[in-house]
PDB file of C-alpha atoms in Angstrom:
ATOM      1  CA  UNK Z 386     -26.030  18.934 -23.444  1.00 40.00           C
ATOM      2  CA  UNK Z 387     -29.308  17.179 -24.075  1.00 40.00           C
ATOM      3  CA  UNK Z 388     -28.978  13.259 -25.761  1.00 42.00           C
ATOM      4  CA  UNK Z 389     -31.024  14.922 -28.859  1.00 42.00           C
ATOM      5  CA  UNK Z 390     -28.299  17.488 -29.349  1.00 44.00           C
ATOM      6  CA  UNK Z 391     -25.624  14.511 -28.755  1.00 41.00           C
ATOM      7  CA  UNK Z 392     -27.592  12.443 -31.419  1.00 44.00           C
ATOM      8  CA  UNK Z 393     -27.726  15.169 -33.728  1.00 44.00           C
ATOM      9  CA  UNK Z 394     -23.824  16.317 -33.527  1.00 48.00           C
ATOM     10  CA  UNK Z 395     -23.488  12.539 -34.314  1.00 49.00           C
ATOM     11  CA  UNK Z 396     -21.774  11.259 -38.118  1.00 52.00           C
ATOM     12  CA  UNK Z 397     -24.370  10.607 -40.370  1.00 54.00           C
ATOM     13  CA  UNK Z 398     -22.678   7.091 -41.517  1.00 56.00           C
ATOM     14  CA  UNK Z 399     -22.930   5.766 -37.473  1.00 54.00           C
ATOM     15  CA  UNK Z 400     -26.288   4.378 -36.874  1.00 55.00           C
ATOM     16  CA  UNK Z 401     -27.941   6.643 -33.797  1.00 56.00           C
ATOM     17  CA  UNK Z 402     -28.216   4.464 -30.802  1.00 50.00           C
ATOM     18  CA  UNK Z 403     -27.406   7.295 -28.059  1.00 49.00           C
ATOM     19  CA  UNK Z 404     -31.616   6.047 -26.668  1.00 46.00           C
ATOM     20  CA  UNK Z 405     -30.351   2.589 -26.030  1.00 53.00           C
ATOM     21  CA  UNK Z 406     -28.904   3.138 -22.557  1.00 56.00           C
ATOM     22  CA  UNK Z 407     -31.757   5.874 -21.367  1.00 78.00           C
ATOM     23  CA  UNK Z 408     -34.187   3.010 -22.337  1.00 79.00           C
ATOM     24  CA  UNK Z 409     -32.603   0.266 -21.076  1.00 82.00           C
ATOM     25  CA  UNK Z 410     -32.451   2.028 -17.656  1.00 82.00           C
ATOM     26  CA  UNK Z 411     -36.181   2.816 -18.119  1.00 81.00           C
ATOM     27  CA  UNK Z 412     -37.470  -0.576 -18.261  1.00 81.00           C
ATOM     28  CA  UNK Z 413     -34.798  -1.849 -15.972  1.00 80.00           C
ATOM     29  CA  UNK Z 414     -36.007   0.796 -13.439  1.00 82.00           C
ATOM     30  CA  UNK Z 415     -39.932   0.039 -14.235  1.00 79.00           C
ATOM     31  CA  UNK Z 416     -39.564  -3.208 -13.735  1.00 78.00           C
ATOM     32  CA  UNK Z 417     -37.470  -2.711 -10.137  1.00 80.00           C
ATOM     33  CA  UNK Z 418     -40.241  -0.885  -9.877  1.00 81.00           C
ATOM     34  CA  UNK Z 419     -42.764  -3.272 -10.154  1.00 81.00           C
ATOM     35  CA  UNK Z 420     -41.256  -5.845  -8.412  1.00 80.00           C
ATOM     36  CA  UNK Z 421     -40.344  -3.871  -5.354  1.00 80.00           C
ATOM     37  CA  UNK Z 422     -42.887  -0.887  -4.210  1.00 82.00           C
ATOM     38  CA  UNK Z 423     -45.880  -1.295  -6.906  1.00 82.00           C
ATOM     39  CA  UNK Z 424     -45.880  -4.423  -5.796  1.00 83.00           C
ATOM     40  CA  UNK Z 425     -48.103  -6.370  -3.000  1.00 87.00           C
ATOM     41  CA  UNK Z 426     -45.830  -9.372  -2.229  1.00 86.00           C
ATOM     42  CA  UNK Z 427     -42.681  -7.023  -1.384  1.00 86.00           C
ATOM     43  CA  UNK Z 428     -45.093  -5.565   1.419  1.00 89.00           C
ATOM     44  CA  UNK Z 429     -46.405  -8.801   2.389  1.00 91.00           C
ATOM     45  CA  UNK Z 430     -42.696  -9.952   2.295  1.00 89.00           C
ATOM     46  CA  UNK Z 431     -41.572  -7.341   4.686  1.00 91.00           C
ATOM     47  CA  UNK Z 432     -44.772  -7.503   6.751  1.00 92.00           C
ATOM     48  CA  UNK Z 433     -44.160 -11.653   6.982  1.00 91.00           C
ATOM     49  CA  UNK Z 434     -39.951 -11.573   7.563  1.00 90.00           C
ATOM     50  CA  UNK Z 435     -39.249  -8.136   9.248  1.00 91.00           C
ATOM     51  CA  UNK Z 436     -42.272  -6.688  11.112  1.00 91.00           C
ATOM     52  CA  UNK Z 437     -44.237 -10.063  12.660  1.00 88.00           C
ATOM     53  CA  UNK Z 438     -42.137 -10.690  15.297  1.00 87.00           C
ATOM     54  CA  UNK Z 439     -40.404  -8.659  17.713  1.00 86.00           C
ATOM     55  CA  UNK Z 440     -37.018 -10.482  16.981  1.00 88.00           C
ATOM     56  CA  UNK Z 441     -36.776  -9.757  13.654  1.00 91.00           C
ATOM     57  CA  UNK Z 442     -37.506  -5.739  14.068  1.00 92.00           C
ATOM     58  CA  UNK Z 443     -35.379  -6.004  16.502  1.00 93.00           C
ATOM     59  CA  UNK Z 444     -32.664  -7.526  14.331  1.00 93.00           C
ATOM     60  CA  UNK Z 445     -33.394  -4.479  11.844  1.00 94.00           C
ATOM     61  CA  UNK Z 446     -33.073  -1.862  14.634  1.00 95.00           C
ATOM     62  CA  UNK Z 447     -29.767  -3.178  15.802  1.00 96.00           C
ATOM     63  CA  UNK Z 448     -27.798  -2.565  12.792  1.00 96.00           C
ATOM     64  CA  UNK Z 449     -29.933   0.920  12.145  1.00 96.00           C
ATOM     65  CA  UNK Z 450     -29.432   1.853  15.294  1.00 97.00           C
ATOM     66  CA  UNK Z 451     -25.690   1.786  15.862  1.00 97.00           C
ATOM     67  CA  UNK Z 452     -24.856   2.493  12.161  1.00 97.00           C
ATOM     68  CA  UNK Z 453     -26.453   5.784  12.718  1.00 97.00           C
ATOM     69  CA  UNK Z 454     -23.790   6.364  15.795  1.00 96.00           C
ATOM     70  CA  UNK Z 455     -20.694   5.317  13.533  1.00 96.00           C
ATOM     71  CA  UNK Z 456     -21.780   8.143  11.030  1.00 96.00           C
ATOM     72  CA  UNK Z 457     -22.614  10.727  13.630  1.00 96.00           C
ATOM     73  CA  UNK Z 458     -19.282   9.975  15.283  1.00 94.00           C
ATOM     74  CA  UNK Z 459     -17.225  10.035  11.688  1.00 94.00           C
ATOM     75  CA  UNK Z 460     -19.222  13.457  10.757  1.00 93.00           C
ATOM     76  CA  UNK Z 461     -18.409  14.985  14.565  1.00 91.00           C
ATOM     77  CA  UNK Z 462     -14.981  13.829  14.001  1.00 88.00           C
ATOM     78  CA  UNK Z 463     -14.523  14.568  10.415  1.00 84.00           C
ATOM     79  CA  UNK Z 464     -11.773  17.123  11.048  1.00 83.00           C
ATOM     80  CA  UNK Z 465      -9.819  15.001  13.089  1.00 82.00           C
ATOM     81  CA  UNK Z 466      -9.716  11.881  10.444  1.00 81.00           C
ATOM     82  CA  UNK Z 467      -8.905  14.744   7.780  1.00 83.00           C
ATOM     83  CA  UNK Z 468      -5.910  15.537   9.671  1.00 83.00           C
ATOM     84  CA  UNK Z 469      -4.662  12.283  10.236  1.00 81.00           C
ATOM     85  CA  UNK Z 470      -5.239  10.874   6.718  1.00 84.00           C
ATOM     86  CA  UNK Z 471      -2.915  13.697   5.835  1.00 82.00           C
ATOM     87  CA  UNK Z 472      -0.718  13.425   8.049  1.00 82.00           C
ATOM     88  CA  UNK Z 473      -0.257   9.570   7.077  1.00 85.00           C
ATOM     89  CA  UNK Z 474       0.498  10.980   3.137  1.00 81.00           C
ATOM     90  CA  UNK Z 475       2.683  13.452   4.227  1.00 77.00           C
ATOM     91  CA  UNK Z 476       4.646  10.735   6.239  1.00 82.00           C
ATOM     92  CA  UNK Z 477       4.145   8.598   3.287  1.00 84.00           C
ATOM     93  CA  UNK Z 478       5.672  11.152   1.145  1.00 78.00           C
ATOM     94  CA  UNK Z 479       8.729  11.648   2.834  1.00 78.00           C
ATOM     95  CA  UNK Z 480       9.705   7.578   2.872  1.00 82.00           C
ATOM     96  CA  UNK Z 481       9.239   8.237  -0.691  1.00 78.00           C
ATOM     97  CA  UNK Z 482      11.576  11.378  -0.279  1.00 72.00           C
ATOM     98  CA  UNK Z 483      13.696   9.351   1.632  1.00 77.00           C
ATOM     99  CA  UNK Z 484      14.444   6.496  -0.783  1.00 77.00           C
ATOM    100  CA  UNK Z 485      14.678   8.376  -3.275  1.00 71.00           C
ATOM    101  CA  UNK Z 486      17.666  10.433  -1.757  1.00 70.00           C
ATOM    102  CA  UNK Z 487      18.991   7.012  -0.755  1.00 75.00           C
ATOM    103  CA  UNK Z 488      18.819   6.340  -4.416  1.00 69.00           C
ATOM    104  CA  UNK Z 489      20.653   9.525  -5.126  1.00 68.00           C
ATOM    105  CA  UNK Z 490      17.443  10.846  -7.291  1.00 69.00           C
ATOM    106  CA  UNK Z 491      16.950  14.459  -7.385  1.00 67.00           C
ATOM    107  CA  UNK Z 492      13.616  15.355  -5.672  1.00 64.00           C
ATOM    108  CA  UNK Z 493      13.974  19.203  -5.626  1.00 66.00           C
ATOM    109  CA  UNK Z 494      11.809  19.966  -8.099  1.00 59.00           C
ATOM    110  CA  UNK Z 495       9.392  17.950  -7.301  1.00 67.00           C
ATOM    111  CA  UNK Z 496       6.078  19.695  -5.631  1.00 67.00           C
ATOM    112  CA  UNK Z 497       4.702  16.586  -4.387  1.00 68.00           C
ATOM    113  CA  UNK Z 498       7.382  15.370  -2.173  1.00 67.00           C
ATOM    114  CA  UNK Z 499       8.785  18.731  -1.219  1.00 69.00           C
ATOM    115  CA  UNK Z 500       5.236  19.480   0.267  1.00 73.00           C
ATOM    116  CA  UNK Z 501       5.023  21.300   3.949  1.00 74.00           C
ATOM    117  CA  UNK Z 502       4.163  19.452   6.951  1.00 77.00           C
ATOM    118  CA  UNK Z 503       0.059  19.624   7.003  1.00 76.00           C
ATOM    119  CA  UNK Z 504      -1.480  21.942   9.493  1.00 74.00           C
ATOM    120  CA  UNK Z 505      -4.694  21.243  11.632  1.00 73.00           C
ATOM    121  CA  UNK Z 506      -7.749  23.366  11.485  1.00 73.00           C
ATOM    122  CA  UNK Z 507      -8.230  25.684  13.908  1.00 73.00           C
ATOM    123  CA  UNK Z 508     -11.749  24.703  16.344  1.00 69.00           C
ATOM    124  CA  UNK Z 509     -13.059  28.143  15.209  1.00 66.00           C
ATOM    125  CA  UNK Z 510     -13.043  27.257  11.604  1.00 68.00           C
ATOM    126  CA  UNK Z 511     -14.539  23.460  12.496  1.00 70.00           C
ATOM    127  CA  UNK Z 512     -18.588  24.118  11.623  1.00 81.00           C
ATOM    128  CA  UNK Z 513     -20.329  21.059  13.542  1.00 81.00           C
ATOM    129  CA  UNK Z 514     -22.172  18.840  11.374  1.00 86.00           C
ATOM    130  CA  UNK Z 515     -26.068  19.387  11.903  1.00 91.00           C
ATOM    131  CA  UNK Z 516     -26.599  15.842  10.454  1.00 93.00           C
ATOM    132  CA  UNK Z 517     -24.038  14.087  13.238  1.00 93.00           C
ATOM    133  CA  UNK Z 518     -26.363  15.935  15.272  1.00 94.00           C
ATOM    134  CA  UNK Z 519     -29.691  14.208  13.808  1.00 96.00           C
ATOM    135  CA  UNK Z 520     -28.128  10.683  12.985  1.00 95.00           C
ATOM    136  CA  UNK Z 521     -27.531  10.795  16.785  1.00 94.00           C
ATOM    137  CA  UNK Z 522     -30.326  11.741  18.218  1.00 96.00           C
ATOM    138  CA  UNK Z 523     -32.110   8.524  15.586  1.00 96.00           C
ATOM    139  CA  UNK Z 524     -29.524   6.297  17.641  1.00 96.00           C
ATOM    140  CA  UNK Z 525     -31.027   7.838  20.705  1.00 95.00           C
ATOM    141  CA  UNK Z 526     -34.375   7.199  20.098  1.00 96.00           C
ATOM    142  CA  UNK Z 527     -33.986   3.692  18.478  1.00 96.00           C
ATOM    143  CA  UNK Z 528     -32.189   2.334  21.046  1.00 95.00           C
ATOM    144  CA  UNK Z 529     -35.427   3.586  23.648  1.00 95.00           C
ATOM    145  CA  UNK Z 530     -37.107   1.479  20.994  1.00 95.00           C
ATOM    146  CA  UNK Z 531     -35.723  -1.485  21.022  1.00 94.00           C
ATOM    147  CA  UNK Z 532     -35.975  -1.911  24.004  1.00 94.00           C
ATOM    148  CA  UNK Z 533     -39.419  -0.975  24.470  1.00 94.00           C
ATOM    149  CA  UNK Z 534     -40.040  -3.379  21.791  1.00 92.00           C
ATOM    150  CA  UNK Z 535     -38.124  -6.764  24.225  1.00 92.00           C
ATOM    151  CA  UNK Z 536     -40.375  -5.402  27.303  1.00 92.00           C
ATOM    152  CA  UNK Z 537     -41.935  -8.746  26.622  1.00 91.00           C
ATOM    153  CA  UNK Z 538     -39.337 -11.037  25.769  1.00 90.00           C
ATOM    154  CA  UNK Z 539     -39.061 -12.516  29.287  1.00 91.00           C
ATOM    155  CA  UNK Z 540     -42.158 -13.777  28.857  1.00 93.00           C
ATOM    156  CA  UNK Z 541     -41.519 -15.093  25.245  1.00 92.00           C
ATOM    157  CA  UNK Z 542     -38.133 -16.817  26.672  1.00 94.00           C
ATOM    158  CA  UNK Z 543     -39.953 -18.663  29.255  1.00 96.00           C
ATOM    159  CA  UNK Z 544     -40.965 -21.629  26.775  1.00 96.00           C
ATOM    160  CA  UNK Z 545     -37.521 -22.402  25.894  1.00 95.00           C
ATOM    161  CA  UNK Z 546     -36.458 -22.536  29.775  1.00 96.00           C
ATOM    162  CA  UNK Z 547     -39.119 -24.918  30.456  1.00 97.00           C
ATOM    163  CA  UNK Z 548     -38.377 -26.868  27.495  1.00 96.00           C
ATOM    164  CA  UNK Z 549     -34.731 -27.044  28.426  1.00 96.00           C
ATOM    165  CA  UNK Z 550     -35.281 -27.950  31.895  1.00 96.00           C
ATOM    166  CA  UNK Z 551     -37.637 -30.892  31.204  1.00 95.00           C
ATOM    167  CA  UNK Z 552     -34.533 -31.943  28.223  1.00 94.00           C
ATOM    168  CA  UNK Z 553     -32.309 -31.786  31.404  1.00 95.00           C
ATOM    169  CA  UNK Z 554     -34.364 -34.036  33.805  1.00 94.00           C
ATOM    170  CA  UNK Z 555     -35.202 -36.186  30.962  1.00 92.00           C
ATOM    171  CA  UNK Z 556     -33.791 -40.119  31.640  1.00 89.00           C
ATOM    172  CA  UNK Z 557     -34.171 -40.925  27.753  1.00 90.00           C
ATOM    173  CA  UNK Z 558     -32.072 -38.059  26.403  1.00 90.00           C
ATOM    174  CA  UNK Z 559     -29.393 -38.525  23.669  1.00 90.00           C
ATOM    175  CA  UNK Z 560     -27.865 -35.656  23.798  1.00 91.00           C
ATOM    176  CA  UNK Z 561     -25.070 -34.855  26.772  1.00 93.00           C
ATOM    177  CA  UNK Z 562     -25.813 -33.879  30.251  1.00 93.00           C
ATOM    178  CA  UNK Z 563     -23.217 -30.988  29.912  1.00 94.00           C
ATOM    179  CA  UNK Z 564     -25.305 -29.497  26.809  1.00 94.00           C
ATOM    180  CA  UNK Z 565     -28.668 -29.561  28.145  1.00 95.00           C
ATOM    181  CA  UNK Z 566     -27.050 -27.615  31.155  1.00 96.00           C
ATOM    182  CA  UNK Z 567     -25.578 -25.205  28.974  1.00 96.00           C
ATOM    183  CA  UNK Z 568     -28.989 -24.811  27.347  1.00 96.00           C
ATOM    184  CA  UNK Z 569     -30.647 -24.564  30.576  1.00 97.00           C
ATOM    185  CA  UNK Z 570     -28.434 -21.692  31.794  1.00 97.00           C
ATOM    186  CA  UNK Z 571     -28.650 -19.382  28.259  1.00 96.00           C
ATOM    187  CA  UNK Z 572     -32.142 -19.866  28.325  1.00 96.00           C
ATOM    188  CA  UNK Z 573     -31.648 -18.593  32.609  1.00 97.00           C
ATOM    189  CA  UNK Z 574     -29.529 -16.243  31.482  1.00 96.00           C
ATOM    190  CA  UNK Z 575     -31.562 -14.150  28.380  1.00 96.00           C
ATOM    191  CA  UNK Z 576     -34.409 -14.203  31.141  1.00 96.00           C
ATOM    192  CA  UNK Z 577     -32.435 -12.368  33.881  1.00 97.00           C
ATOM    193  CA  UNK Z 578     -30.823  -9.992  31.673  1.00 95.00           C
ATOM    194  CA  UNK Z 579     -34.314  -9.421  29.912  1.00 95.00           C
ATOM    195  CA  UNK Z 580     -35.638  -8.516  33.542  1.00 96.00           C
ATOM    196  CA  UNK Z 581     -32.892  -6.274  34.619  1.00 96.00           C
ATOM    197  CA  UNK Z 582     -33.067  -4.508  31.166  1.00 96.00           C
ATOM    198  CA  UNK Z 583     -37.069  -3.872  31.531  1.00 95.00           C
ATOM    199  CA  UNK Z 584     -36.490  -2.865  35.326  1.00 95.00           C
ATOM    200  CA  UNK Z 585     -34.111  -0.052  34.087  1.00 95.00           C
ATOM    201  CA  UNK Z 586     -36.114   1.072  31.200  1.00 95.00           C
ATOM    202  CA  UNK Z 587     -39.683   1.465  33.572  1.00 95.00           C
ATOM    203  CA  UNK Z 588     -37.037   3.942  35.940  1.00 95.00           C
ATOM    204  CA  UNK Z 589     -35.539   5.219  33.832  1.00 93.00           C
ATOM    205  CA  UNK Z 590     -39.188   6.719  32.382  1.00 93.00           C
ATOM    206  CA  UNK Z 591     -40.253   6.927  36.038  1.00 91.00           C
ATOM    207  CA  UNK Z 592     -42.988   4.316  35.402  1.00 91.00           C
ATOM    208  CA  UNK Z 593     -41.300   2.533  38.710  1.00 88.00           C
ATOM    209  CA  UNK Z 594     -40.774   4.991  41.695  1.00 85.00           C
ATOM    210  CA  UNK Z 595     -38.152   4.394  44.038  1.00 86.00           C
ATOM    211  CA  UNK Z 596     -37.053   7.477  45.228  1.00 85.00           C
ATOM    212  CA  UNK Z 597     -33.505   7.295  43.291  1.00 91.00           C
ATOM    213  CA  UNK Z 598     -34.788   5.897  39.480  1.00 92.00           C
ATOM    214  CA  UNK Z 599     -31.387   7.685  38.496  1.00 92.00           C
ATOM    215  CA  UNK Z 600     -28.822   5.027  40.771  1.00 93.00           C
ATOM    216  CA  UNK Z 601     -31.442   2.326  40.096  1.00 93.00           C
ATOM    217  CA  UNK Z 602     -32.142   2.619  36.305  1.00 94.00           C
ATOM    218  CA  UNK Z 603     -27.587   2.788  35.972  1.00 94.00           C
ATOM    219  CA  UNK Z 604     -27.460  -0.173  38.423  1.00 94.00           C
ATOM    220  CA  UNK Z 605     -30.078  -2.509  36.630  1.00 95.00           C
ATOM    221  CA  UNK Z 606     -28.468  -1.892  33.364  1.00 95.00           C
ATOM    222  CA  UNK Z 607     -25.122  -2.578  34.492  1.00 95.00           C
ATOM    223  CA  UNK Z 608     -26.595  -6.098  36.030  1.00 95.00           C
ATOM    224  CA  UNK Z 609     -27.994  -6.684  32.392  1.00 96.00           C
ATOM    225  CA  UNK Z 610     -24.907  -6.406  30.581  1.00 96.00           C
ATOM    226  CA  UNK Z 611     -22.840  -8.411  32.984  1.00 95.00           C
ATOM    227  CA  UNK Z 612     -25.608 -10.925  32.826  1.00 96.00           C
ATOM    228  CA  UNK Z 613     -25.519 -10.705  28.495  1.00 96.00           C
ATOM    229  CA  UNK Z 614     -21.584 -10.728  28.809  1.00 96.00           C
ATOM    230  CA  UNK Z 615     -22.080 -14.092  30.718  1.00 96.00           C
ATOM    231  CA  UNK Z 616     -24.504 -15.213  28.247  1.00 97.00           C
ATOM    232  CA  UNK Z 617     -21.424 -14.346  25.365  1.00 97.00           C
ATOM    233  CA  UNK Z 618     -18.466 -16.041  26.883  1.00 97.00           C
ATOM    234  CA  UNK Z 619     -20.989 -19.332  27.638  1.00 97.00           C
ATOM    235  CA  UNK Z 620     -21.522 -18.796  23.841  1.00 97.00           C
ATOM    236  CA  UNK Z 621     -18.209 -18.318  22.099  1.00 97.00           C
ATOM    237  CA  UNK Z 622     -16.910 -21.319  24.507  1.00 97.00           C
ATOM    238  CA  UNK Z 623     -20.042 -23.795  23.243  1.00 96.00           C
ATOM    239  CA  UNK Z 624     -18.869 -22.487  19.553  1.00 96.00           C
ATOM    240  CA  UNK Z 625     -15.478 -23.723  19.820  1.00 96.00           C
ATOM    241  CA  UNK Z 626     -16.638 -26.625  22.560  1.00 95.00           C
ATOM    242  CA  UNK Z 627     -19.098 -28.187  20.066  1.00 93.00           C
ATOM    243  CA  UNK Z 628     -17.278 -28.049  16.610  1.00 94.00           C
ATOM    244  CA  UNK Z 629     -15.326 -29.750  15.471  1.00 93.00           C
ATOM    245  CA  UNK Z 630     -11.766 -28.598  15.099  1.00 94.00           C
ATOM    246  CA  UNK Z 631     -12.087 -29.399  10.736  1.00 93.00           C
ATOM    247  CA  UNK Z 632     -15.448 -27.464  10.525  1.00 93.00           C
ATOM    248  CA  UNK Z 633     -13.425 -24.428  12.195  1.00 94.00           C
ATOM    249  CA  UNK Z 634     -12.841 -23.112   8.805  1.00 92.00           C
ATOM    250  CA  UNK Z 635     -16.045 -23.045   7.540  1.00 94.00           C
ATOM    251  CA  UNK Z 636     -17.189 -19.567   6.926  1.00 94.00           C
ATOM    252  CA  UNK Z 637     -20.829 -19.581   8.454  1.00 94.00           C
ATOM    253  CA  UNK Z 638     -18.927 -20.951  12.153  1.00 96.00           C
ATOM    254  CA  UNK Z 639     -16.470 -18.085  11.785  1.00 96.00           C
ATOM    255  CA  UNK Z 640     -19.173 -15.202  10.986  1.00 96.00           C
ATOM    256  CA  UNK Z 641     -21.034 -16.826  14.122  1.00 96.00           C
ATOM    257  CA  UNK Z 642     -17.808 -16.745  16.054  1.00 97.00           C
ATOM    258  CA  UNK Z 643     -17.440 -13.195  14.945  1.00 97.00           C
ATOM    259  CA  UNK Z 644     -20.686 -11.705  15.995  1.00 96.00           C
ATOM    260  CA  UNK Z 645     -20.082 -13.170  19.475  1.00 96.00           C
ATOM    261  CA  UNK Z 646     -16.725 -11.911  20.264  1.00 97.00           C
ATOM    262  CA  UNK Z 647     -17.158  -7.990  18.734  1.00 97.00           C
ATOM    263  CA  UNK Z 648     -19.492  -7.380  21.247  1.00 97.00           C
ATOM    264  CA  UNK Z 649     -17.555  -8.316  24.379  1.00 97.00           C
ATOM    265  CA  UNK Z 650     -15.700  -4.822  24.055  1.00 96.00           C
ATOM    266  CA  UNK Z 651     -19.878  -3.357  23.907  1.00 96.00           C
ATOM    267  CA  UNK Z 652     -20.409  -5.456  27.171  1.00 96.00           C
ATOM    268  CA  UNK Z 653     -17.461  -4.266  28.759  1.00 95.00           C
ATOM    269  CA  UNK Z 654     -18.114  -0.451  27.555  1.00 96.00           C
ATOM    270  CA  UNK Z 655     -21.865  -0.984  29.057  1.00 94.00           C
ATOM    271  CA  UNK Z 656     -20.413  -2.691  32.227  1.00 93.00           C
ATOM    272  CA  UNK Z 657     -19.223   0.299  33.292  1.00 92.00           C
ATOM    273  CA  UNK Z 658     -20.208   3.089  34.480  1.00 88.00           C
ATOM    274  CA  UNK Z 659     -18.011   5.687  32.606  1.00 88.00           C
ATOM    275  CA  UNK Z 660     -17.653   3.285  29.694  1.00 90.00           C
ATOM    276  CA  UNK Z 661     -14.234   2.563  27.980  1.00 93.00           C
ATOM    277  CA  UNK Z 662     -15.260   3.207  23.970  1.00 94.00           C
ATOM    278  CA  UNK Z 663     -15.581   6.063  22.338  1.00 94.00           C
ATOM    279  CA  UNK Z 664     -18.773   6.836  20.138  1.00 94.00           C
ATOM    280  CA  UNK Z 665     -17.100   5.122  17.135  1.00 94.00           C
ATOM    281  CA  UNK Z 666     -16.154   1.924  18.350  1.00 95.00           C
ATOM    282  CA  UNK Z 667     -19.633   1.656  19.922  1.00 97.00           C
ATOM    283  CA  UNK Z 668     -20.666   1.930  16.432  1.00 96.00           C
ATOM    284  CA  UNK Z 669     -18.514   0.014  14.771  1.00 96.00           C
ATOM    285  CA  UNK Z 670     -18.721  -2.847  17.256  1.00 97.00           C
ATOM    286  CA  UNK Z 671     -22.653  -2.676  16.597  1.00 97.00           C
ATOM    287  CA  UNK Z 672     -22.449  -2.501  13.229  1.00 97.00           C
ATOM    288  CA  UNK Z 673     -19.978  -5.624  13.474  1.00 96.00           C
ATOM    289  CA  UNK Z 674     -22.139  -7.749  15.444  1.00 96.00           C
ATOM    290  CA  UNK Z 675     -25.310  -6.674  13.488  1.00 96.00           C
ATOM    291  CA  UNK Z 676     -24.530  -6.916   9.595  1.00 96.00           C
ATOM    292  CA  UNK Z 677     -24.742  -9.956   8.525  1.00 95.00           C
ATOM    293  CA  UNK Z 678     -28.355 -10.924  10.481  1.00 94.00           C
ATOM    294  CA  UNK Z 679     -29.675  -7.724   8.425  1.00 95.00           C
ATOM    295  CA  UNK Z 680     -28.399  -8.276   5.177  1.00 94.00           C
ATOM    296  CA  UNK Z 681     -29.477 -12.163   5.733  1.00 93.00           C
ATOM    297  CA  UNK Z 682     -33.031 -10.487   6.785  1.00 92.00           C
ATOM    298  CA  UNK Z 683     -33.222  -8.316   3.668  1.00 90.00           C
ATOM    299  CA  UNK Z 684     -31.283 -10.349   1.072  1.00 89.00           C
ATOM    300  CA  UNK Z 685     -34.401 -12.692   1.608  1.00 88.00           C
ATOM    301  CA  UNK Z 686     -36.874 -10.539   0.598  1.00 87.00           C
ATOM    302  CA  UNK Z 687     -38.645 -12.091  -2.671  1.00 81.00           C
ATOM    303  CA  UNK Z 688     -38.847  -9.726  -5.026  1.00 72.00           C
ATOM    304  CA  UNK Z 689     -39.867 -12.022  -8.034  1.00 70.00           C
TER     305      UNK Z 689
END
């Protein structure tokens, strides 16, 4: 039924405001509008604080890139968490049934609690989901991206290791000897990994020949994880090593710690060979370590 017919059906002695809402929406709409995609500094925002440097695409790709895995692994298995949410009501149903009978309450007319045991679907009556199929192949080809797009950061990283190394042979230094270490090695450390992750990407697309790109391209991958996992523990320990115990319960330190320690099960899946995670926790790990550095990188987008 159209608004006009609503406003016409209305009593005459009730003043007609049934257009308030539509326009309110309108001009709440035109100006999102204007102050989003009609407008030149929400391009030259995104341009400036998402597409100028490789980090921060990168940083958008992440979450993108394994939040398209969680939903192609929730749509593939769609069935299977169908099943089990109702098999978790019809267990909840009969506690219910149970204390009620404890209770000495009559429950035999009830249709809800006297309900059968729930039966899976067969696998010929299980259609597979074309967009699982899609949203995975995206994660496919994002991931190829990203790291396309750190081919260079090797390069990029070698600054900071020559910065930290003259901090560490530096007489006149305030801070501790133990810290500029520490620096020195992360800064070692995203180098390596960097390399061993760019080595496996060239065999992998046969841009390096070595007669077995296959066993190479698995075996320089596996380095760079092991490398990154090295990198994570160094990290979580300086977290804890170089806070105070009182500042422990400030939120920004505990999101930090977070995004650390969710992807130690992702370096341990990408250690080896066969993996230990199924698509979903992949994704969910991902999407774990990954949220918060892309809602920070969108929620600071200007749009005024």
């Amino acid at each position: 039924m159209s608004i006009l017919a609503i406003s016409t059906m209305s009593p005459p002695h009730k003043p007609r405001t049934t257009f308030t809402l539509p326009l309110n929406l309108l001009l709440q709409l035109n100006h999102l509008l204007k102050k989003s995609i009609f407008s030149r500094q929400f391009y030259q925002e995104i341009n400036d604080k998402v597409l100028s440097k490789s980090s921060t695409v990168d940083q958008n790709l992440y979450f993108l890139c394994y939040f398209s895995l969680l939903l192609s692994s929730i749509l593939n298995n769609k069935y299977n968490i169908l099943n089990f949410l109702q098999k978790q009501k019809y267990n909840l149903l009969q506690l219910v049934k149970k204390s009620a009978n404890t209770l000495n309450i009559n429950t035999n007319d009830s249709k809800i609690l006297n309900q059968s045991p729930p039966q899976p679907i067969p696998e010929s009556q299980q259609n597979p989901s074309k967009l699982a199929y899609h949203l995975k192949k995206i994660n496919s080809y994002l991931a190829d991206v990203r790291i396309f797009n750190r081919l260079t950061d090797s390069i990029k990283y070698m600054p900071w290791l020559i910065d930290e190394w003259h901090g560490f042979n530096d007489p006149t230094a305030k801070s501790p000897r133990i810290d500029r270490f520490v620096n020195v090695i992360q800064a070692l450390n995203c180098i390596v990994l960097e390399i061993f992750e760019n080595i496996g990407w060239l065999t992998d697309h046969d841009f390096i020949g070595t007669g077995n790109n296959p066993y190479w391209c698995i075996e320089t991958y596996i380095w760079c994880c092991r490398v990154w996992g090295a990198y994570l523990i160094i990290e979580i320990i300086e977290i804890f090593r170089r806070t105070p115990i009182n500042q422990w319960k400030s939120k920004n330190w505990q999101i930090n710690l977070f995004k650390n320690v969710i992807q130690l099960p992702l370096v341990l899946h990408w250690c080896l060979r066969d993996g230990c995670l199924t698509p979903f926790w992949v994704g969910l790990c991902g999407c774990g370590a990954s949220w918060w550095n892309f809602k920070d990188m969108w929620s600071s987008i200007n749009l005024k």
